[in-house]
C-alpha cells in the first residue's frame, strides 16, 4: 500500500477582472484532476516548467492550501477529513523544505530557536529528551530553557553538516546553502515520514545546490524519509528520484521510472524538458 494516495485532486482559483478591464473574471485550474501514489522510502520527482502547478500540488498534499475536490490519504487515513486536532498530530509526519532559504527563516530567531520551534509547538518528546518545559521556552524566547531541546538541536545541526557554533547565530549570518541546511534541520525536527522538497536548490548556485542534493540523499538513507522533490530541472530530478512525474498546465502528463522518463520519454512535452536542460554532475 502506498504511503500517500492522491486521487482526482483539483484546485481551482478564481481570477478577478483586472483594473484595466483586460481580463474577465474566470477560473484557473492550477491542479487539474491529479491522481498519484507515493511509496514509502522513494523519491518522487515532480518536474515541469514554471506555472505548471508543481508547488500548488505539494502544498495541497500538506493541506497548506485546501483542494477544490479530490482525496488525499496517508497510510489509509483521509487527510481531508481530519479535524484540526488530528491534522495537527498528522503534521508531525508531513513537512516541507521551502524554495527560498532567505525568506523561509525568521530573521529574529537564533538558529537554535528556528530548529526548536516545531518541537515547542507540538510539545512532544523524542528520543528520551524531556520537552515538558517547551511552553516556558516559548515564553522566554530561548530554546536553551527547554530541557532536552538543546541536545536535539545539536543532533540536527550535525546531521545537516553545520557546526555546533551555528546555534547562537542569526540567519543573516549564513550563506544561502547554509540557510537551506538550517531549513532542512527544521524539517527533520519532528522525525517526519514524508517531506515536500519545493525546489530547494533553485535559489542556490550549481555547486552548492549539488551539495544540498547529496545531503538530501544521505538524510533519506539515515532517516528512512520519503520525498516529493519538486523542480524544473530534469537533471537534478533524474539524479535524485526513484520515479518522475511530469506536470503541464496543472495536469500529470507522464509518470514512470526515472531512467525510463529521462531516456525514453513517451510525451513530446517530456522530451522537450529533457532536451532543454544541460547535463549536470553531482
Tab-separated table of C-alpha atoms in Angstrom:
chain	number	residue	atom	x	y	z
A	1	UNK	CA	0.000	0.000	0.000
A	2	UNK	CA	1.390	3.458	-0.899
A	3	UNK	CA	2.324	5.864	1.857
A	4	UNK	CA	0.329	8.588	0.086
A	5	UNK	CA	-2.603	8.060	-2.268
A	6	UNK	CA	-3.802	11.109	-4.188
A	7	UNK	CA	-6.948	10.770	-6.256
A	8	UNK	CA	-8.573	13.289	-8.633
A	9	UNK	CA	-7.016	16.216	-6.775
A	10	UNK	CA	-8.116	19.573	-8.169
A	11	UNK	CA	-7.520	23.160	-7.141
A	12	UNK	CA	-9.408	25.968	-8.860
A	13	UNK	CA	-8.564	29.607	-8.165
A	14	UNK	CA	-10.914	32.411	-9.097
A	15	UNK	CA	-9.397	35.207	-11.163
A	16	UNK	CA	-10.813	38.712	-10.918
A	17	UNK	CA	-11.216	41.188	-13.741
A	18	UNK	CA	-8.122	43.379	-14.000
A	19	UNK	CA	-8.222	47.055	-13.065
A	20	UNK	CA	-7.663	47.933	-16.723
A	21	UNK	CA	-10.540	45.771	-17.799
A	22	UNK	CA	-8.390	43.487	-19.924
A	23	UNK	CA	-9.261	40.152	-18.360
A	24	UNK	CA	-12.679	38.840	-17.473
A	25	UNK	CA	-13.390	37.087	-14.223
A	26	UNK	CA	-12.912	33.351	-14.510
A	27	UNK	CA	-11.229	30.263	-13.092
A	28	UNK	CA	-7.664	29.000	-13.082
A	29	UNK	CA	-7.277	25.225	-12.707
A	30	UNK	CA	-3.861	25.219	-11.049
A	31	UNK	CA	-4.093	21.472	-10.347
A	32	UNK	CA	-6.434	19.527	-12.589
A	33	UNK	CA	-7.652	16.026	-11.654
A	34	UNK	CA	-4.274	14.674	-10.483
A	35	UNK	CA	-4.015	11.075	-9.254
A	36	UNK	CA	-0.699	9.823	-7.895
A	37	UNK	CA	0.793	7.271	-5.496
A	38	UNK	CA	3.940	7.936	-3.452
A	39	UNK	CA	5.553	4.889	-1.860
A	40	UNK	CA	7.421	4.768	1.446
A	41	UNK	CA	11.159	5.305	1.062
A	42	UNK	CA	11.085	6.594	-2.510
A	43	UNK	CA	11.794	9.979	-4.011
A	44	UNK	CA	9.126	11.005	-6.499
A	45	UNK	CA	10.451	13.803	-8.666
A	46	UNK	CA	7.843	16.288	-9.842
A	47	UNK	CA	9.070	18.265	-12.824
A	48	UNK	CA	7.587	20.867	-15.129
A	49	UNK	CA	8.010	24.455	-16.244
A	50	UNK	CA	7.169	27.416	-14.002
A	51	UNK	CA	3.409	27.751	-13.551
A	52	UNK	CA	2.674	24.096	-14.247
A	53	UNK	CA	1.149	23.561	-10.791
A	54	UNK	CA	4.023	21.704	-9.079
A	55	UNK	CA	4.259	23.782	-5.914
A	56	UNK	CA	0.481	24.045	-5.650
A	57	UNK	CA	0.251	20.246	-5.705
A	58	UNK	CA	2.859	19.974	-2.959
A	59	UNK	CA	1.002	22.429	-0.766
A	60	UNK	CA	-2.311	20.671	-1.394
A	61	UNK	CA	-0.831	17.371	-0.211
A	62	UNK	CA	0.251	19.044	3.049
A	63	UNK	CA	-3.056	20.927	3.333
A	64	UNK	CA	-1.265	24.248	3.407
A	65	UNK	CA	-3.974	25.167	0.922
A	66	UNK	CA	-7.280	23.344	0.631
A	67	UNK	CA	-8.243	21.494	-2.560
A	68	UNK	CA	-11.408	22.154	-4.520
A	69	UNK	CA	-12.028	18.411	-4.859
A	70	UNK	CA	-10.315	15.045	-4.629
A	71	UNK	CA	-8.875	12.870	-1.861
A	72	UNK	CA	-5.517	12.536	-0.090
A	73	UNK	CA	-4.787	9.511	2.093
A	74	UNK	CA	-1.782	8.953	4.340
A	75	UNK	CA	-1.455	5.261	5.238
A	76	UNK	CA	-5.177	4.895	4.534
A	77	UNK	CA	-6.183	7.900	6.668
A	78	UNK	CA	-8.175	10.577	4.876
A	79	UNK	CA	-6.249	13.821	5.372
A	80	UNK	CA	-9.094	15.969	4.074
A	81	UNK	CA	-11.492	14.520	6.644
A	82	UNK	CA	-9.113	15.159	9.549
A	83	UNK	CA	-10.206	17.840	12.000
A	84	UNK	CA	-7.820	20.434	13.455
A	85	UNK	CA	-6.671	18.241	16.367
A	86	UNK	CA	-6.000	15.175	14.245
A	87	UNK	CA	-4.396	17.228	11.475
A	88	UNK	CA	-2.043	18.827	13.997
A	89	UNK	CA	-0.902	15.351	15.013
A	90	UNK	CA	-0.578	14.187	11.406
A	91	UNK	CA	1.590	17.193	10.549
A	92	UNK	CA	4.405	15.605	12.533
A	93	UNK	CA	4.701	13.135	9.639
A	94	UNK	CA	4.380	15.784	6.898
A	95	UNK	CA	6.956	18.534	6.489
A	96	UNK	CA	8.281	20.882	3.807
A	97	UNK	CA	11.603	22.371	2.738
A	98	UNK	CA	10.910	25.716	1.088
A	99	UNK	CA	12.435	27.085	-2.096
A	100	UNK	CA	13.910	30.323	-0.779
A	101	UNK	CA	16.317	29.895	2.165
A	102	UNK	CA	16.427	33.671	2.612
A	103	UNK	CA	12.661	34.094	3.075
A	104	UNK	CA	11.810	30.871	4.937
A	105	UNK	CA	13.707	31.594	8.178
A	106	UNK	CA	12.561	34.155	10.755
A	107	UNK	CA	15.384	36.746	10.949
A	108	UNK	CA	14.540	37.483	14.605
A	109	UNK	CA	15.225	33.898	15.735
A	110	UNK	CA	18.586	32.390	16.531
A	111	UNK	CA	19.268	29.138	14.705
A	112	UNK	CA	18.565	27.057	17.819
A	113	UNK	CA	15.126	28.648	18.118
A	114	UNK	CA	14.371	28.148	14.408
A	115	UNK	CA	15.072	24.415	14.713
A	116	UNK	CA	13.427	24.025	18.133
A	117	UNK	CA	10.196	25.797	17.152
A	118	UNK	CA	8.416	22.676	15.779
A	119	UNK	CA	9.267	20.772	18.964
A	120	UNK	CA	7.947	23.596	21.108
A	121	UNK	CA	4.746	23.961	19.082
A	122	UNK	CA	3.960	20.238	19.254
A	123	UNK	CA	5.169	19.801	22.844
A	124	UNK	CA	6.398	16.306	22.093
A	125	UNK	CA	9.115	14.095	23.478
A	126	UNK	CA	11.613	12.490	21.132
A	127	UNK	CA	14.414	10.019	21.827
A	128	UNK	CA	14.075	10.322	25.564
A	129	UNK	CA	14.510	14.103	25.682
A	130	UNK	CA	12.206	15.945	28.073
A	131	UNK	CA	10.290	18.672	26.271
A	132	UNK	CA	7.847	19.303	29.116
A	133	UNK	CA	9.238	22.818	29.564
A	134	UNK	CA	8.501	23.778	25.955
A	135	UNK	CA	5.949	26.394	27.000
A	136	UNK	CA	8.494	28.017	29.290
A	137	UNK	CA	10.979	28.073	26.430
A	138	UNK	CA	8.452	29.777	24.158
A	139	UNK	CA	7.801	32.453	26.792
A	140	UNK	CA	11.482	33.105	27.473
A	141	UNK	CA	12.355	33.135	23.790
A	142	UNK	CA	15.242	30.703	24.121
A	143	UNK	CA	15.427	27.013	23.323
A	144	UNK	CA	18.175	26.691	25.951
A	145	UNK	CA	15.486	26.793	28.647
A	146	UNK	CA	13.696	23.775	27.284
A	147	UNK	CA	15.264	20.731	28.913
A	148	UNK	CA	16.383	18.277	26.237
A	149	UNK	CA	15.755	20.519	23.235
A	150	UNK	CA	19.386	21.743	23.034
A	151	UNK	CA	20.603	18.161	22.638
A	152	UNK	CA	18.102	17.603	19.834
A	153	UNK	CA	19.155	20.858	18.124
A	154	UNK	CA	22.799	19.807	18.283
A	155	UNK	CA	21.931	16.422	16.795
A	156	UNK	CA	20.085	18.042	13.900
A	157	UNK	CA	22.877	20.529	13.207
A	158	UNK	CA	25.362	17.669	12.969
A	159	UNK	CA	23.012	15.747	10.678
A	160	UNK	CA	22.929	18.599	8.137
A	161	UNK	CA	26.654	19.342	8.333
A	162	UNK	CA	26.655	22.500	10.452
A	163	UNK	CA	28.900	23.251	13.400
A	164	UNK	CA	27.627	23.499	16.970
A	165	UNK	CA	28.609	27.189	16.977
A	166	UNK	CA	25.787	27.894	14.497
A	167	UNK	CA	23.093	27.542	17.141
A	168	UNK	CA	23.536	31.005	18.669
A	169	UNK	CA	23.808	32.886	15.372
A	170	UNK	CA	21.068	34.505	13.268
A	171	UNK	CA	20.027	33.524	9.718
A	172	UNK	CA	21.535	36.644	8.106
A	173	UNK	CA	24.991	35.467	9.224
A	174	UNK	CA	24.871	32.435	6.915
A	175	UNK	CA	25.228	31.812	3.192
A	176	UNK	CA	22.302	30.591	1.101
A	177	UNK	CA	23.467	26.977	1.222
A	178	UNK	CA	23.924	27.110	4.989
A	179	UNK	CA	20.468	28.631	5.411
A	180	UNK	CA	18.974	25.814	3.393
A	181	UNK	CA	20.728	23.328	5.696
A	182	UNK	CA	19.054	25.088	8.632
A	183	UNK	CA	15.690	24.774	6.885
A	184	UNK	CA	16.328	21.070	6.338
A	185	UNK	CA	17.210	20.626	10.025
A	186	UNK	CA	13.934	22.307	10.974
A	187	UNK	CA	12.004	19.984	8.637
A	188	UNK	CA	13.659	16.966	10.287
A	189	UNK	CA	12.977	18.077	13.867
A	190	UNK	CA	9.747	16.081	14.295
A	191	UNK	CA	11.093	12.929	12.627
A	192	UNK	CA	8.667	13.169	9.673
A	193	UNK	CA	7.990	10.328	7.289
A	194	UNK	CA	7.266	12.482	4.239
A	195	UNK	CA	8.872	15.751	3.120
A	196	UNK	CA	7.905	18.009	0.237
A	197	UNK	CA	11.122	19.499	-1.165
A	198	UNK	CA	9.804	22.539	-3.020
A	199	UNK	CA	12.614	23.470	-5.436
A	200	UNK	CA	15.141	23.530	-2.568
A	201	UNK	CA	18.167	24.177	-4.794
A	202	UNK	CA	16.760	26.578	-7.399
A	203	UNK	CA	17.897	29.665	-5.446
A	204	UNK	CA	21.451	28.315	-4.999
A	205	UNK	CA	24.420	28.206	-7.350
A	206	UNK	CA	25.170	24.893	-9.033
A	207	UNK	CA	27.972	23.667	-6.764
A	208	UNK	CA	26.109	24.497	-3.550
A	209	UNK	CA	22.915	23.011	-4.962
A	210	UNK	CA	24.758	19.759	-5.708
A	211	UNK	CA	25.901	19.609	-2.076
A	212	UNK	CA	22.317	20.050	-0.863
A	213	UNK	CA	21.046	17.343	-3.222
A	214	UNK	CA	23.678	14.912	-1.938
A	215	UNK	CA	22.790	15.850	1.638
A	216	UNK	CA	19.131	15.030	0.936
A	217	UNK	CA	20.130	11.611	-0.422
A	218	UNK	CA	22.200	10.906	2.695
A	219	UNK	CA	19.419	12.011	5.045
A	220	UNK	CA	16.942	9.814	3.204
A	221	UNK	CA	19.157	6.803	3.891
A	222	UNK	CA	19.809	7.791	7.508
A	223	UNK	CA	16.229	8.663	8.484
A	224	UNK	CA	14.139	6.498	6.137
A	225	UNK	CA	12.486	9.503	4.510
A	226	UNK	CA	10.065	9.725	1.610
A	227	UNK	CA	10.379	12.776	-0.651
A	228	UNK	CA	8.274	14.623	-3.167
A	229	UNK	CA	11.075	16.551	-4.893
A	230	UNK	CA	9.743	19.471	-6.935
A	231	UNK	CA	11.983	21.023	-9.576
A	232	UNK	CA	12.072	22.461	-13.076
A	233	UNK	CA	15.481	20.823	-13.644
A	234	UNK	CA	15.305	17.389	-15.225
A	235	UNK	CA	18.984	16.513	-14.452
A	236	UNK	CA	18.515	17.184	-10.731
A	237	UNK	CA	15.269	15.212	-10.645
A	238	UNK	CA	16.810	12.356	-12.623
A	239	UNK	CA	19.751	12.084	-10.206
A	240	UNK	CA	17.695	12.154	-7.021
A	241	UNK	CA	14.444	10.430	-7.917
A	242	UNK	CA	13.212	6.861	-7.983
A	243	UNK	CA	10.285	7.835	-10.229
A	244	UNK	CA	9.440	11.007	-12.110
A	245	UNK	CA	6.057	12.675	-12.646
A	246	UNK	CA	5.745	15.396	-15.283
A	247	UNK	CA	3.224	18.238	-14.957
A	248	UNK	CA	1.955	20.558	-17.655
A	249	UNK	CA	-0.756	23.187	-17.142
A	250	UNK	CA	-2.000	21.550	-13.954
A	251	UNK	CA	-2.178	18.013	-15.321
A	252	UNK	CA	0.069	15.000	-14.976
A	253	UNK	CA	1.159	14.091	-18.494
A	254	UNK	CA	3.605	11.273	-17.726
A	255	UNK	CA	4.723	9.171	-14.737
A	256	UNK	CA	7.375	6.476	-14.783
A	257	UNK	CA	10.712	5.158	-13.572
A	258	UNK	CA	13.456	7.773	-13.526
A	259	UNK	CA	15.603	6.115	-16.187
A	260	UNK	CA	12.675	5.491	-18.493
A	261	UNK	CA	11.358	9.054	-18.265
A	262	UNK	CA	14.780	10.651	-18.766
A	263	UNK	CA	15.969	8.356	-21.567
A	264	UNK	CA	12.782	7.214	-23.316
A	265	UNK	CA	10.013	9.758	-22.612
A	266	UNK	CA	6.738	8.998	-24.326
A	267	UNK	CA	5.276	12.517	-24.356
A	268	UNK	CA	6.515	15.401	-26.546
A	269	UNK	CA	6.443	17.801	-23.582
A	270	UNK	CA	8.657	15.488	-21.517
A	271	UNK	CA	11.078	15.153	-24.422
A	272	UNK	CA	11.296	18.936	-24.665
A	273	UNK	CA	12.146	19.168	-20.945
A	274	UNK	CA	14.881	16.555	-21.303
A	275	UNK	CA	16.365	18.248	-24.358
A	276	UNK	CA	16.172	21.763	-22.903
A	277	UNK	CA	18.274	21.136	-19.780
A	278	UNK	CA	22.049	20.560	-19.776
A	279	UNK	CA	23.734	17.565	-18.156
A	280	UNK	CA	24.976	18.061	-14.587
A	281	UNK	CA	27.385	16.101	-12.391
A	282	UNK	CA	26.885	15.506	-8.666
